[in-house]
XYZ file of C-alpha atoms in Angstrom:
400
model
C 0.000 0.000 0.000
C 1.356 3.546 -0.887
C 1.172 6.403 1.609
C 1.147 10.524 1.081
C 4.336 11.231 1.013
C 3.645 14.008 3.991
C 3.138 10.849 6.355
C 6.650 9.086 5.303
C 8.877 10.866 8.370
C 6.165 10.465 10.491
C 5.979 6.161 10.069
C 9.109 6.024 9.631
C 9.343 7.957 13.068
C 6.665 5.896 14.651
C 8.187 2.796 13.442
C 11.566 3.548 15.359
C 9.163 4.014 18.586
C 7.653 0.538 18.276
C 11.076 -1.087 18.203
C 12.125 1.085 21.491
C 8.894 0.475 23.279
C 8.337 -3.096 22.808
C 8.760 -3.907 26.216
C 5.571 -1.887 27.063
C 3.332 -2.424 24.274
C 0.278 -4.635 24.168
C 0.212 -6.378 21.273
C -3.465 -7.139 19.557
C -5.391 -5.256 22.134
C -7.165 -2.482 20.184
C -7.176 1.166 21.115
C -11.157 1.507 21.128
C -11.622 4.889 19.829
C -15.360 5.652 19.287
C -16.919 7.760 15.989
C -20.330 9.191 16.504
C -22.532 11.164 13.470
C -25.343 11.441 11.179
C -24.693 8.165 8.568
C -28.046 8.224 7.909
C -30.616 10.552 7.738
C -30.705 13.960 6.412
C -27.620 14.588 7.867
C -25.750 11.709 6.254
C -24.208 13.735 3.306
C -22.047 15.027 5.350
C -22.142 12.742 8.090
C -20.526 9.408 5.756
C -17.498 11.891 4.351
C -16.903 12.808 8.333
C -16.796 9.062 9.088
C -14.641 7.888 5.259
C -12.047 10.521 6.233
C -11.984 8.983 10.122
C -11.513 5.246 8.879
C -9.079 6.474 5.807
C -6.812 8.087 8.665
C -7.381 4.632 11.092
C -6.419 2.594 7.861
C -3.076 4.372 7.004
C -1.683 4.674 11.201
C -2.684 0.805 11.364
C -0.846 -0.354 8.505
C 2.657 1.555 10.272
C 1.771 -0.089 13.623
C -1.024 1.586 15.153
C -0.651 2.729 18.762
C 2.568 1.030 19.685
C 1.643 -2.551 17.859
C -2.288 -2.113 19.149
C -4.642 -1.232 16.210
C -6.662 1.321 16.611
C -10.918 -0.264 16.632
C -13.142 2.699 15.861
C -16.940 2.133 17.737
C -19.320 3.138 15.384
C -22.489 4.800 16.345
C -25.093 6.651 13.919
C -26.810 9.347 15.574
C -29.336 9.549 12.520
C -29.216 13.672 12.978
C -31.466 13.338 16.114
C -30.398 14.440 19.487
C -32.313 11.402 20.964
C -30.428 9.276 19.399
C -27.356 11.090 19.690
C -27.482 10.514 23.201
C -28.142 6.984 23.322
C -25.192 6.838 21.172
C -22.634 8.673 23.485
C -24.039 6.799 26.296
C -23.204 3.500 24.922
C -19.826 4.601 23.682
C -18.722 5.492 27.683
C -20.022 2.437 28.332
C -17.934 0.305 26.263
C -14.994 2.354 26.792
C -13.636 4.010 24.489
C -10.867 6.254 25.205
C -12.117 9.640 23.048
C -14.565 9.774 20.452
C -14.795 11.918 17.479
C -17.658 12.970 16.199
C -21.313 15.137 15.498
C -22.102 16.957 12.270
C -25.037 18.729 14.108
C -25.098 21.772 16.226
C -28.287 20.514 18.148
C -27.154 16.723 18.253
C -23.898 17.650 19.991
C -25.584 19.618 22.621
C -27.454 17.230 24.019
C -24.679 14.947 24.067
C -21.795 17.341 25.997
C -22.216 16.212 29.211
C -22.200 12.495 28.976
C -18.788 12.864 27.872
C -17.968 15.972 29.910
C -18.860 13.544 33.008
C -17.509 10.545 31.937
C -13.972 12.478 31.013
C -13.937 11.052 27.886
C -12.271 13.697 25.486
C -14.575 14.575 22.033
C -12.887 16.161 19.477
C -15.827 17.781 17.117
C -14.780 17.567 13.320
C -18.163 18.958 11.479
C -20.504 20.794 13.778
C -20.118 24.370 13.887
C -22.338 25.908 16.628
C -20.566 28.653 18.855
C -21.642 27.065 22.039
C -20.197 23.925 21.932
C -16.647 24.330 23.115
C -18.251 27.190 25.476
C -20.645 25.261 28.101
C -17.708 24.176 30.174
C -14.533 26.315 31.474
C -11.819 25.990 28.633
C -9.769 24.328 31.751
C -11.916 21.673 32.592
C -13.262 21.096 29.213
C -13.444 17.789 27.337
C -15.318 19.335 24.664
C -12.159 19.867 21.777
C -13.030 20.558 18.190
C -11.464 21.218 14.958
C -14.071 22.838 12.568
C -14.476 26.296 12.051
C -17.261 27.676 14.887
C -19.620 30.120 13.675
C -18.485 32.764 15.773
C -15.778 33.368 13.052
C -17.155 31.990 10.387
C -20.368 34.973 10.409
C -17.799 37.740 10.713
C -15.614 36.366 7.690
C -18.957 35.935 5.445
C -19.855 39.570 7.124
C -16.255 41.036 6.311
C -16.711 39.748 2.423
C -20.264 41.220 2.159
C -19.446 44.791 3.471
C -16.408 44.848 0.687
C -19.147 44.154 -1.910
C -21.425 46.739 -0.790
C -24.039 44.173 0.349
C -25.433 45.525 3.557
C -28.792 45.447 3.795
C -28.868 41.459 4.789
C -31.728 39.342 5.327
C -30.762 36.350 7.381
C -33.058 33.187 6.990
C -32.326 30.981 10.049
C -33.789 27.983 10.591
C -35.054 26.969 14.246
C -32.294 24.318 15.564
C -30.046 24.859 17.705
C -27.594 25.066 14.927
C -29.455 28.008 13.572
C -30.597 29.757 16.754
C -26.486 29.886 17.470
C -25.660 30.632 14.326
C -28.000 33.695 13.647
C -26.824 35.467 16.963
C -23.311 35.199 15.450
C -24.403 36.692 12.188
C -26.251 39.448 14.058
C -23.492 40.206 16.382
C -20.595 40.307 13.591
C -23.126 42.877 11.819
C -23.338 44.882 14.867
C -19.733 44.945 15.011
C -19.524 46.986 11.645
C -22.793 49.378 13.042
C -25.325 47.308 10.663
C -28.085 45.343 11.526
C -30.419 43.074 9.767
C -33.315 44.096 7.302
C -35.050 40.669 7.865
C -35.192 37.946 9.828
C -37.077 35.015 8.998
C -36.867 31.686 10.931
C -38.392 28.705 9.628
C -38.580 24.512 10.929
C -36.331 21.771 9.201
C -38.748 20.061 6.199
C -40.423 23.602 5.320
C -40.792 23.541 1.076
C -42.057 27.272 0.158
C -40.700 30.153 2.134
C -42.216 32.489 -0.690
C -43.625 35.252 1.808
C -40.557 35.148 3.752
C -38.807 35.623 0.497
C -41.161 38.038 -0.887
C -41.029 40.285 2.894
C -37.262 40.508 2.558
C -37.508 41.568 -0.997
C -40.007 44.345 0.242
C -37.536 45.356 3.132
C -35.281 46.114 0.679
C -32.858 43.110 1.056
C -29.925 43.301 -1.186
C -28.378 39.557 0.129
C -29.663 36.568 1.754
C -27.518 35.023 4.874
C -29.074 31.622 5.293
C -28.483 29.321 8.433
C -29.458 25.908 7.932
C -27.482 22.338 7.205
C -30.479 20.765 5.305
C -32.570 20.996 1.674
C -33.851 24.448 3.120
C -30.978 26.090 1.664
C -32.233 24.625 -2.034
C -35.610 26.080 -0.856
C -34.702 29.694 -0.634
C -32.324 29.155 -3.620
C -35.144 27.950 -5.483
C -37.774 30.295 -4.132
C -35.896 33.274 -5.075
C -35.422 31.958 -8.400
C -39.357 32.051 -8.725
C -39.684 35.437 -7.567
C -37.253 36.278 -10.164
C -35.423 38.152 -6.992
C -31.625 38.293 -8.499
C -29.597 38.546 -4.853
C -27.244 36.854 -4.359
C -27.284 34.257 -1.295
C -24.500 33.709 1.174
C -23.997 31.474 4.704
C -21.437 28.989 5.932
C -20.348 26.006 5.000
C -23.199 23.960 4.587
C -23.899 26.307 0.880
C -21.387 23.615 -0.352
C -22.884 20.792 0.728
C -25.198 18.405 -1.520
C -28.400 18.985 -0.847
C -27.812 22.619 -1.530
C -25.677 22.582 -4.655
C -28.111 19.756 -6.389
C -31.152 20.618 -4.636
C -30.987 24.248 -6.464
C -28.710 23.098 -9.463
C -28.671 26.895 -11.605
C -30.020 28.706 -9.011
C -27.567 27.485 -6.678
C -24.696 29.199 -8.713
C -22.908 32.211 -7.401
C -23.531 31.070 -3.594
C -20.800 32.230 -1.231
C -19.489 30.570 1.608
C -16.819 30.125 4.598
C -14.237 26.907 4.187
C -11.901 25.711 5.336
C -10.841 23.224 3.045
C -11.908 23.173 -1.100
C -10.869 20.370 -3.081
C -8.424 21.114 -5.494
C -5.005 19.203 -5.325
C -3.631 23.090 -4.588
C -0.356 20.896 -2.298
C 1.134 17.616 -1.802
C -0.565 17.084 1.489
C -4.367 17.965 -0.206
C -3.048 16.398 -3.552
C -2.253 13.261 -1.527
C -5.432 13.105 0.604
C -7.767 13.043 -2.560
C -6.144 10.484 -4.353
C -6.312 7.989 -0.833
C -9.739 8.736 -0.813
C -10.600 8.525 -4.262
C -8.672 4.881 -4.055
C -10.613 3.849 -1.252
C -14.081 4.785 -1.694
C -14.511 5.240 -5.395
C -16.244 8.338 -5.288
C -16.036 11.946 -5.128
C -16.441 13.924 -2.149
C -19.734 14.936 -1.436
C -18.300 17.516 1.469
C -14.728 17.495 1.235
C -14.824 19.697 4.644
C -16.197 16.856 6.842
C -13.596 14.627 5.210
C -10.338 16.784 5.847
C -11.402 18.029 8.845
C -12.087 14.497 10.381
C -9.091 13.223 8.596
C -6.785 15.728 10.581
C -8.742 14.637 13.476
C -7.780 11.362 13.353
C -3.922 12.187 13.297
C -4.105 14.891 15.681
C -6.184 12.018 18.586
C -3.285 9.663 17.352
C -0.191 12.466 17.703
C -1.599 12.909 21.349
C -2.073 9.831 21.965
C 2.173 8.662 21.222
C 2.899 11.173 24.593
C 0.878 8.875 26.652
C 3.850 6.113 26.513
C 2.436 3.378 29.297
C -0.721 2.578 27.123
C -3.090 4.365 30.207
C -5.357 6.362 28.427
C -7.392 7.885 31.199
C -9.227 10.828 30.724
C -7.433 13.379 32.005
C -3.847 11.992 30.602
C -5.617 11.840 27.371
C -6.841 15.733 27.787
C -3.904 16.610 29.025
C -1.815 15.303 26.233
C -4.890 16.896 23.539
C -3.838 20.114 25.712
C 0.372 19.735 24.683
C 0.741 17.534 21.406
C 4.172 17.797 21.402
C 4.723 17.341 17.745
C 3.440 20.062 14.620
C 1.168 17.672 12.119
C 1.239 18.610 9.007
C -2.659 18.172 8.165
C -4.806 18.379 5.447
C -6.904 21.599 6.264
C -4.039 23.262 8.132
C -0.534 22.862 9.677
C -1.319 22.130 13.364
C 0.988 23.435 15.958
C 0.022 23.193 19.178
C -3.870 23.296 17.933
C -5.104 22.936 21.376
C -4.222 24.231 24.948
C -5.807 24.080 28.294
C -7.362 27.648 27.487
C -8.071 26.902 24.019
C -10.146 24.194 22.323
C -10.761 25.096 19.086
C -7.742 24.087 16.878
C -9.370 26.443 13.184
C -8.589 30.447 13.678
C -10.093 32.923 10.688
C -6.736 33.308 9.124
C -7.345 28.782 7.833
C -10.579 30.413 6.057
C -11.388 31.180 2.688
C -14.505 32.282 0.764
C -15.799 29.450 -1.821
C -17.781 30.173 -4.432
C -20.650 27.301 -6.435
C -19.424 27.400 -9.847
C -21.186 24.836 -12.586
C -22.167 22.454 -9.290
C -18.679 22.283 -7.358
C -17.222 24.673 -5.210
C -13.960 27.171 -5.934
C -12.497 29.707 -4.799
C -14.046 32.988 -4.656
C -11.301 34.370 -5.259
C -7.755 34.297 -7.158
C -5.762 35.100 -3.802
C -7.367 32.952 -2.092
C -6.146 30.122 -4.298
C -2.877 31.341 -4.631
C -2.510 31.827 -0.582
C -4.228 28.055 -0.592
C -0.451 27.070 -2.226
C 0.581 27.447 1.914
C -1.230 25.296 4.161
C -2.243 27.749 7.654
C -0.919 27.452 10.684
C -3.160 28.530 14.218
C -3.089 32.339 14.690
């Protein structure tokens, strides 16, 4: 099996570690590590890439030895988009012990998970979901909550920065009413109140709604001259599509999930020209992103459907493992395994960024707004906005 060529000094690195630590390695007993998300469900179009880039990453450290000889075994759990479930789903992973657990794609699914592991001190590291509050309920210090997406609170004031450069400043935001868009639209209002605007329009509107015409039409009338739209699901086709009835020519703008799926072929045309925050758009731009699409390509046959949830678990994956290798007796308790999250001694070179020091005990959020840049829908796949962008792309970010 070939590996990216980014990983080389790292096996070969881990490699020399196996023969030096044989004394106290277990061989065959798996590191349980457990992976919780939407893979199936409305959720599951970005839920599945979360997961491929999770077992891509578990494939490649297991064929150089795993944890010291011991394979890494990932716990599976599908949280089918429903807190409910969710819960049940985090509950049974502390039960069967796993020693962290990556995972949730939703903002509301997460929530109502935080304290089983919080209790437990079992560390989560968050790849997908976005929501402000989730690496906020708990003192940074005490916190098992770790994530390495981009949260809203700087992904609004990027989309916000872009927008006031174009002129667009009379915003409607269209919210929807989970917790993912209830956190998300107070971000969006607050990073317009940093530059003295506010809102023409709010509308807020339930997963599953299929005409938001009067909402559509009562921004148009307040003299909307953009649509910011907060929601992970088909509703972003829906007021795509609706303004294409009203033959309303604004343009429409939000956060990542604009380049998901059900947004890009749930609108097809009208979904063209839609802006959004990312951190990670797939064009082989380096060796290390070059290198990650062609493993996944080789493994699963298929294109992306959100490239984001891939990277961003991918890096995950290496950054649980790189934390992991300064625990050296094998005891992953939860607060050596926090601890270590807290002081990965090593930089990885990732996919989405270069990661150095991503975490600390103050600090759990591992993306700052300098990894961003603005995509653009272009003929059904996403680009950059902008020519700088992809030319600054050339140089993977590190944590500002």
């Amino acid at each position: 099996m070939r590996f990216p060529r980014f990983h080389l000094t790292w096996a070969l690195g881990l490699c020399a570690t196996l023969v030096a630590a044989t004394a106290v390695a277990q061989p065959a007993q798996p590191v349980r590590i457990g992976v919780i998300g939407p893979f199936s469900g409305p959720s599951s179009d970005f839920g599945n890439p979360m997961l491929h880039g999770v077992q891509l990453a578990v494939d490649e450290i297991n064929a150089v030895g795993g944890y010291l000889g011991r394979p890494l075994e990932l716990v599976i759990k599908d949280d089918q988009g429903n807190p409910d479930a969710g819960l049940k789903g985090s509950q049974e992973l502390v039960k069967e012990g796993v020693i962290a657990t990556i995972g949730f794609c939703n903002t509301g699914v997460a929530q109502k998970s935080l304290d089983t592991f919080q209790n437990a001190q079992v560390p989560l590291i968050i790849p997908c979901a976005t929501g402000t509050p989730l690496t906020a309920k708990f003192p940074a210090a005490q916190s098992y909550v770790f994530r390495t997406s981009a949260r809203d609170a700087i992904q609004a004031p990027f989309v916000v920065n872009d927008l006031v450069k174009r002129g667009w400043t009379r915003v409607a935001i269209f919210a929807d009413t989970t917790g993912y868009g209830e956190a998300g639209l107070k971000d969006v209002e607050a990073a317009l109140a940093a530059k003295q605007l506010k809102p023409v329009y709010v509308a807020r509107f339930a997963l599953g709604v299929k005409d938001l015409s009067k909402e559509l039409a009562a921004a148009r009338e307040a003299g909307a001259n953009v649509l910011f739209s907060y929601t992970v699901g088909p509703e972003n086709a829906t007021i795509a599509n609706g303004k294409r009835d009203l033959k309303w020519d604004v343009p429409q703008v939000g956060a990542w999930p604009l380049s998901f799926p059900f947004f890009i072929n749930g609108a097809k045309a009208a979904a063209d020209g839609a802006l959004m925050a990312q951190t990670f758009i797939a064009e082989p731009s380096n060796e290390r992103r070059a290198a990650f699409l062609s493993a996944y390509n080789r493994k699963y046959q298929q294109k992306i459907a959100v490239p984001m949830s891939a990277a961003q678990s991918y890096d995950t994956t290496y950054l649980l493992t790189y934390a992991m290798f300064a625990i050296r007796d094998g005891k992953f308790t939860g607060p050596a395994l926090k601890a270590a999250l807290e002081n990965i001694p090593r930089v990885y070179y990732g996919v989405v960024a270069t990661y150095d020091k991503p975490f600390s005990l103050d600090d759990k959020d591992a993306v700052t707004p300098n990894m961003l840049v603005m995509g653009r829908v272009k003929n059904g796949a996403v680009t950059f906005a902008y020519p700088e962008d992809a030319r600054r792309n050339l140089f993977v970010q590190r944590k500002q």
